[in-house]
Steps between C-alpha positions, in 0.01 A plus 500: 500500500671807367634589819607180531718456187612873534599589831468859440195575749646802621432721206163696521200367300316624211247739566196262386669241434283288721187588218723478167509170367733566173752642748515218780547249219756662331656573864480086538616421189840728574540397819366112534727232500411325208606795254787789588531711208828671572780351393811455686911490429641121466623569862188631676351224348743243642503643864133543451474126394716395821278694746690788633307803324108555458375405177600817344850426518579801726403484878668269686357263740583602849331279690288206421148378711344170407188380620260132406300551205238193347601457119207454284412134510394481107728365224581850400837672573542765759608746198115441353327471851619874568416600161162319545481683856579881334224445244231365730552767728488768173177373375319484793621856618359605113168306560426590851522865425682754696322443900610149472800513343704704784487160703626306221737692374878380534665686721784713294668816580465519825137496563345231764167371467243755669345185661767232585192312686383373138882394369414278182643136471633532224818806665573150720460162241256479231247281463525410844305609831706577816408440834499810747822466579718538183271778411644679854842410373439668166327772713844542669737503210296763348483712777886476567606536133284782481669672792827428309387708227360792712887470668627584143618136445447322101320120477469284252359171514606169301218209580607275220779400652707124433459448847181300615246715738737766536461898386681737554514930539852679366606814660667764416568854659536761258780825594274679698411262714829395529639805596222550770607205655852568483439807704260383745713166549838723555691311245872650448578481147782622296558899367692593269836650705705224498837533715844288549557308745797520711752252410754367750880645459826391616593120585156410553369586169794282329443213721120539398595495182656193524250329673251577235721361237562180701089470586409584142391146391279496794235801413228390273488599161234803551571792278498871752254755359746791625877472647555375842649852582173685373179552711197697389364701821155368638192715610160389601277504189300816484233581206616891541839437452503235177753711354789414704436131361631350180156446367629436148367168493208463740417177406810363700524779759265241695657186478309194503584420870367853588171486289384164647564671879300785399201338366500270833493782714139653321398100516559510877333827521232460277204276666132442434191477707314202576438350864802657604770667331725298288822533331722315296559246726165462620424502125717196469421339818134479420582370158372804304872449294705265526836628496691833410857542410748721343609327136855419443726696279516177240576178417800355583557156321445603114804542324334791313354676784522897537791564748350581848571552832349146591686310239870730606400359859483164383796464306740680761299370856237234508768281343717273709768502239595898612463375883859641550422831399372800685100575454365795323362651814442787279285337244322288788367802640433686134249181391439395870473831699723590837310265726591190324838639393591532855429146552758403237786721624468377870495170365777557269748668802404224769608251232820700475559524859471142514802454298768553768264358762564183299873480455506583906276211523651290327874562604343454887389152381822427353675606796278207697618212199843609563478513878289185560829280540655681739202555699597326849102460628383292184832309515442390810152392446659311178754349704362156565796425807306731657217246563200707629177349542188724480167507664206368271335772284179312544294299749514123477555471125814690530799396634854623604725600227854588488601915471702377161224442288367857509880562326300644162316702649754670754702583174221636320417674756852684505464603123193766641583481888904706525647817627428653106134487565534735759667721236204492256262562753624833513577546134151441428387715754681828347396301107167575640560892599694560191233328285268758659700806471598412135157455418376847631808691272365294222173580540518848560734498165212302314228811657724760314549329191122420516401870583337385826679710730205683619274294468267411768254243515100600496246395702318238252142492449268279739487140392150443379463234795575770734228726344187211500621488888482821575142515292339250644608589836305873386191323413495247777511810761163749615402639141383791679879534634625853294845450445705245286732183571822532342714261641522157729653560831698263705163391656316424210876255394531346847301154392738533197836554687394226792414293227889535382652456875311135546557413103891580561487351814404157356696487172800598728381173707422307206866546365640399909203197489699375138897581651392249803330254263824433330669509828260200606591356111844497611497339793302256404641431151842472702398239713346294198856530303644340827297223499567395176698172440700642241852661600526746218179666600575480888848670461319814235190523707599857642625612140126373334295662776683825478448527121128332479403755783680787328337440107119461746598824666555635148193369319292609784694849489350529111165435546445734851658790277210450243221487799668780700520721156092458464445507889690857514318638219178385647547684813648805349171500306304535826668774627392713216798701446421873347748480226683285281831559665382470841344183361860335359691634791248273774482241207870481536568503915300212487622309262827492610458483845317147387749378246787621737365289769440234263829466378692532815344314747677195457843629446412721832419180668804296376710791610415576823264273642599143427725356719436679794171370599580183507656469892759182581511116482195358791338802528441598059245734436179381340223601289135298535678277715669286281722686238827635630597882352798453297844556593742624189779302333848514705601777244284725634154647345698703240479185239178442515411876484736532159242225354223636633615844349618424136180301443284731569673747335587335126214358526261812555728634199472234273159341558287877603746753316619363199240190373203647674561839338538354154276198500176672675453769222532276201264328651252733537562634158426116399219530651384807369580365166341151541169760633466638178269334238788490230760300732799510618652292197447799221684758752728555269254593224314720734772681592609645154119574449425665888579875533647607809285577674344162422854346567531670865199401640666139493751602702505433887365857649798659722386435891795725594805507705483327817567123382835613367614695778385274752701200344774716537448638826464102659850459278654753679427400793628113428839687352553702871290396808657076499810586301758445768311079454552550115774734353429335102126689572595798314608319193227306500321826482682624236452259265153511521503837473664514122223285422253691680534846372499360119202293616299776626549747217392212248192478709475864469565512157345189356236338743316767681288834381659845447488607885364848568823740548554607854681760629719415819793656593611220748364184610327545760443266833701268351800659619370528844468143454855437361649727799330275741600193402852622486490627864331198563775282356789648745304361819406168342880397345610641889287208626595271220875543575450482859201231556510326205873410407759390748744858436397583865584157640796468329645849595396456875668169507782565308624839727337430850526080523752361241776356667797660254263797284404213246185346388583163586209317759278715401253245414567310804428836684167518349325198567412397833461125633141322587499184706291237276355317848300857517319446182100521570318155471371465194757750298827313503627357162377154365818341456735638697846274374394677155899602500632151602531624858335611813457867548489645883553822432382721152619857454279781346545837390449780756634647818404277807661367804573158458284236675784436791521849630276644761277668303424224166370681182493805636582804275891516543685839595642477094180525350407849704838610370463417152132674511603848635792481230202453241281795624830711468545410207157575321502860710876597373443349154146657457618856612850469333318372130225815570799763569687385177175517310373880610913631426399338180162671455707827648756471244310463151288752436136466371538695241754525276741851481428501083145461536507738767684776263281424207123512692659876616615562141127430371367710764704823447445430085124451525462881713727653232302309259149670588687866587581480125186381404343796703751729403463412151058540526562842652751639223187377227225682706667776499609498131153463438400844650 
């Protein structure tokens, strides 16, 4: 037990301690928990009390491991149980005499048991007997925490904690091992040469000068440790060269970020034998701890709480009251590391970028209010003189309707459907290469400011589900075979990957199954709304359908994400990737070729396919023989694909994004709370008695990166691949964004564990991902303005059939005439006189001769016409939008011209740096002879 209240098994033992009894209890009595004899300053007491330091008052806790532990079941405290436990295990080591006692002997200063085969009960819970398998668990911990020591690493163990069935093991990494790790891990870190950065001159330094005075009240209140114009040089850590460091104050030459990172790395590389080798995460996969986490800086609600970097992040970011200021990217990635911070700042500029993206969105739908009354096509189908009568939408039910009804709808239609579209098409298309250029000079900026310039990313270390592969493939081969397994080829992964073709395959199918189920709903529903006797819902039948089936296509849309999310994990899993990365970058392919499909289907469907499969009056198209496909409102598709579109999208944001995001971990911390013996209704007791350690294991554990950039990615891809349909989608975005970014670093901050820091000095396949879907985009809004809307039609009509250049008869020139005596038997409308008169001929909306020529409903000469004008049209546009977008990428450079000066400055200062220091070691040799 004196290891356990200690930590300090890394110092050698007393030679004989193991046969002195005097000395081991006066070793227990300084070190056990229930007495410490040296006394500490009011403030190492109180960051003591709170968690953050051992017991002494001076090492801090750098990483945290908890693990189930059974609390003595007796009416005595924990306090007196271990007290109990220390005295037993004393008296019996004095009675049994020195053979026996080396078995029962707690376990202090480093030394392990001599036979861990006969570990006593009481190391695990007093007074109780485990079974076999708790004693392989305390078996395990041993082991590993040994191995920790041997690495150089200090321990100490708390087991009376507040928290029911819960223990837990503080670390802390003294200099030396800190500096190891510093070297071996490559970590640049400051010297002491400090240099000025060049400053702009001329104009452009006064009109960035006035830019920062206008932007002031934007930048968070977060106080600089140096001037802006000041930059110490960097070097890769080295143990030879500590004197070109400012070492004055080593206890903060490591921040807390750094520490935590450091003592991961020895927990990934430190592992323990049992059936296989196992790790950390195999440690905590097979339940031997539960968790392990980095500890926050603080608290961040008490009034009197030391100021900390957790508590500045809170005031000045996780607060929707500063959601019009910029984000302390640089404290983000000082308390978060550079992974995370990355995150933030690509977030941050794509919700800048969407700024203008909005006011050209929303001028372009202006444009269409201000337009809509002089838009001849929609007059005329307004214009009731004009008389038209249409062709029933449905079989039987339906009848024949007059072209002036649809008058809403041709108008609305004209607010998203107008020559302006066109226009932002192409905007967004260069929004899209700018966003990506601008984001490249920002984050090579960010790498330079970071001191990531040359860094390069390591091969990680096997995932421990790699290695048991790889073993047991070893011991399931000829024993007598001489040489080693070391790794799974493609043939030993080929069940694994054809298990991921047919598993894609299917969900792929599942989502098409679901997209023709609500096209069947439709249809259906439509014909039902028909029969009805009442007029109101007759006459909004097409309006109801089109939003019941949208909010369906939604819900569905939420709950596939949730089952594609577990279904790519689970076959990423079987493919046994070697390392972590490999791991999140196959985790991540998968996932969003799911959720992509998922969410785009329908609008894919509405966009290009409906309406065209649907063939003429007497000869419709049908599906199982008795529903017809659907044809799409007079208007054109467009409407319907606006619905279809902003549904989706708010309602991914609001319902999966926003109350998803904040209501699921509340609940879980509910949970957690309600879990615990003492109830959730005395959390707020608890919490001013928990340490923090104590306090953080509460917290939701941090299960990385991917949801939030995937939200994103599927946003981005709402904002530009249908936005020539829905020009308001990129303030849509926007808003959610503000709300977003403050959401997300409140998570950060306040919901979830201290995340490991991660080095990254970009983000990774996401940008391949973003650079697709941008490319992407140009082809599909080519389509969308040439299939989808009637710009093609309109232009053909207007400048190759138009009697004088205008667009007037351009709806009569798009519908062709059907003879109603040609109806099949069985399909023509119940009550034919439904408009007061009899109908002989219908008209209908495409290009086909009329029934008196020679040729009746064949595809007129018009409609080839119109056709090659839209292939054109997607070829010129697609090539035109691609050109404009690589003179873009041409034009801005990657990397900015300061940053480029300033990473050759450090260079030629960091040679003259060690020629000094050389220089300088040669003068004292020689003064020494």
């Amino acid at each position: 037990m004196a290891e356990e209240a200690d930590g300090r098994g890394d110092l050698p033992p007393t030679p004989g301690s193991e046969l002195q009894a005097p000395h081991f209890l006066q070793d227990v009595i300084f070190h056990g928990k229930f007495k410490l004899l040296k006394a500490l300053t009011p403030q190492e007491s109180s960051l003591c009390q709170h968690g953050l330091f051992f017991l002494d008052g001076q090492r801090r806790v750098d990483y945290v491991l908890s693990y189930p532990s059974k609390k003595p079941s007796s009416g005595r405290s924990g306090r007196q149980a271990t007290h109990l436990l220390t005295e037993n295990a004393v008296a019996r080591s004095l009675r049994r005499g020195p053979q026996s006692r080396e078995r029962h002997i707690p376990q202090h200063q480093g030394q392990r048991a001599k036979e861990p085969s006969g570990v006593d009960v009481e190391l695990g819970c007093p007074a109780e007997t485990l079974n076999g398998h708790e004693d392989q668990k305390i078996l395990r911990r041993e082991e590993f925490e040994g191995k920790l020591r041997d690495m150089g690493l200090e321990l100490e163990k708390d087991e009376e904690t507040k928290i029911s069935g819960v223990s837990f093991v503080k670390i802390h990494a003294p200099w030396n091992i800190l500096c190891r790790e510093a070297e071996l891990m490559k970590l640049k870190m400051p010297t002491k040469k400090v240099y000025e950065v060049k400053q702009l001159r001329g104009v452009v330094e006064k009109i960035s000068s006035l830019v920062s005075k206008v932007v002031e009240p934007l930048h968070p209140q977060v106080e600089e440790h140096q001037p802006k114009n000041i930059k110490h040089l960097s070097h890769t850590f080295s143990r030879e060269k500590q004197h070109l460091f400012d070492l004055s104050d080593k206890d903060y030459f490591f921040d807390s970020k750094t520490r935590s990172s450091i003592v991961f790395e020895i927990l990934k590389r430190t592992k323990c034998k049992a059936k296989y080798s196992m790790g950390i995460t195999s440690l905590l996969g097979h339940g031997v701890y539960t968790a392990a986490y980095p500890l926050h800086d603080g608290d961040i609600n008490e009034e009197n709480a030391v100021p900390n970097d957790r508590k500045l992040l809170y005031e000045e970011w996780a607060n929707y009251g500063v959601f019009y200021k910029y984000q302390p990217i640089g404290l983000v990635r000082k308390y978060f590391g550079e992974k995370i911070g990355l995150y933030f700042a690509w977030l941050g500029l794509y919700t800048q970028m969407l700024i203008p993206a909005s006011l050209v969105g929303v001028i372009v739908f202006l444009y269409g209010c201000a337009t809509v009354n002089d838009n001849i096509p929609s007059m005329e189908i307004c214009n009731t003189m004009n008389n038209i009568t249409m062709c029933p939408l449905c079989d039987r039910v339906c009848s024949y309707w007059e072209l002036s009804s649809a008058c809403a709808t041709a108008r609305a239609s004209h607010l998203f459907d107008n020559p302006a579209t066109v226009f932002f098409s192409i905007f967004m298309a260069l929004w899209a290469a700018m966003f990506m250029e601008h984001w490249k000079r920002r984050q090579m900026r960010l790498n330079y400011e970071w001191d990531l310039t040359g860094f390069e990313d390591e091969e990680d270390h096997p995932r421990a589900e790699y290695e048991l592969r790889v073993m047991q493939k070893s011991t399931s081969k000829d024993q007598k075979a001489q040489h080693k397994i070391k790794k799974l080829t493609c043939q030993d992964r080929l069940p694994a990957y054809m298990t991921n073709l047919v598993m894609m395959l299917l969900m792929i199918g599942v989502t098409f199954a679901i997209v023709f189920g609500v096209i069947l709903y439709r249809i259906s529903t439509k014909a039902a709304l028909y029969m009805s006797a009442n007029p109101v819902t007759r006459s909004n039948a097409q309006l109801t359908v089109k939003t019941t089936a949208a909010i369906i296509n939604l819900v569905v849309i939420l709950i596939l994400d949730e089952v594609y999310g577990a279904v790519a994990r689970w076959l990423t899993v079987l493919e046994v990737p070697k390392t972590d990365k490999s791991f999140e970058e196959r985790l991540i392919f998968k996932t969003f070729i799911l959720k992509f499909v998922n969410a785009f289907t329908p609008i894919i469907y509405i966009a290009f396919f409906r309406g065209r499969l649907v063939g003429r009056p007497g000869s419709y198209l049908y599906v199982f023989e008795s529903y017809r496909m659907e044809e799409c409102a007079h208007g054109g598709c467009l409407m319907e694909l606006c619905i279809q579109l902003s549904i989706t999208m708010l309602g991914k944001q609001l319902i999966q994004n926003n109350l998803f995001e904040i209501g699921v971990p509340k609940l879980k911390k509910l949970i957690r709370y309600i879990r615990s013996k003492q109830g959730a209704f005395q959390e707020e007791e608890r919490q001013k008695k928990l340490q923090r350690y104590e306090t953080d294991h509460f917290l939701e554990p941090f299960a990385g990166l991917t949801p939030e950039y995937m939200e994103m990615i599927i946003q981005f891809g709402f904002v530009t691949l249908f936005v020539a349909s829905f020009p308001l989608a990129p303030l849509f975005a926007l808003l959610n964004n503000i709300i977003e970014i403050r959401l997300d670093a409140k998570k950060f901050v306040t919901e979830l564990r201290r995340p490991v820091a991660a080095r990254a000095k970009d983000i990774g396949i996401w940008y391949n991902l973003l650079r697709g879907v941008a490319n992407v985009a140009v082809i599909i809004n080519a389509f969308v303005i040439s299939f989808t809307s009637d710009f093609i039609p309109r232009m053909v009509y207007q400048y190759m059939y138009s009697p004088d250049g205008s667009m007037h008869g351009f709806v009569n020139n798009t519908l062709s005439y059907f003879n109603v005596s040609h109806f099949q038997q069985g399909k023509e409308p119940m009550d034919p006189l439904y408009l007061g008169h009899p109908v002989q001929m219908c008209r209908y909306k495409d290009y086909r001769d009329p029934p008196w020529s020679t040729t009746p409903y064949e595809i007129s000469k018009e409609f080839w016409a119109v056709l090659a004008v839209r292939l054109a049209f997607v070829i010129v546009f697609q090539n035109v939008v691609m050109l404009m977008s690589d003179i873009v990428d041409w034009l801005i450079p990657d990397i900015p011209k300061d940053i480029s000066l300033q990473i050759h400055k450090e260079k030629i200062l960091l040679v003259d740096l060690f020629l000094k220091e050389e220089q300088d070691a040669l003068i004292g040799h020689i003064k020494e002879k």
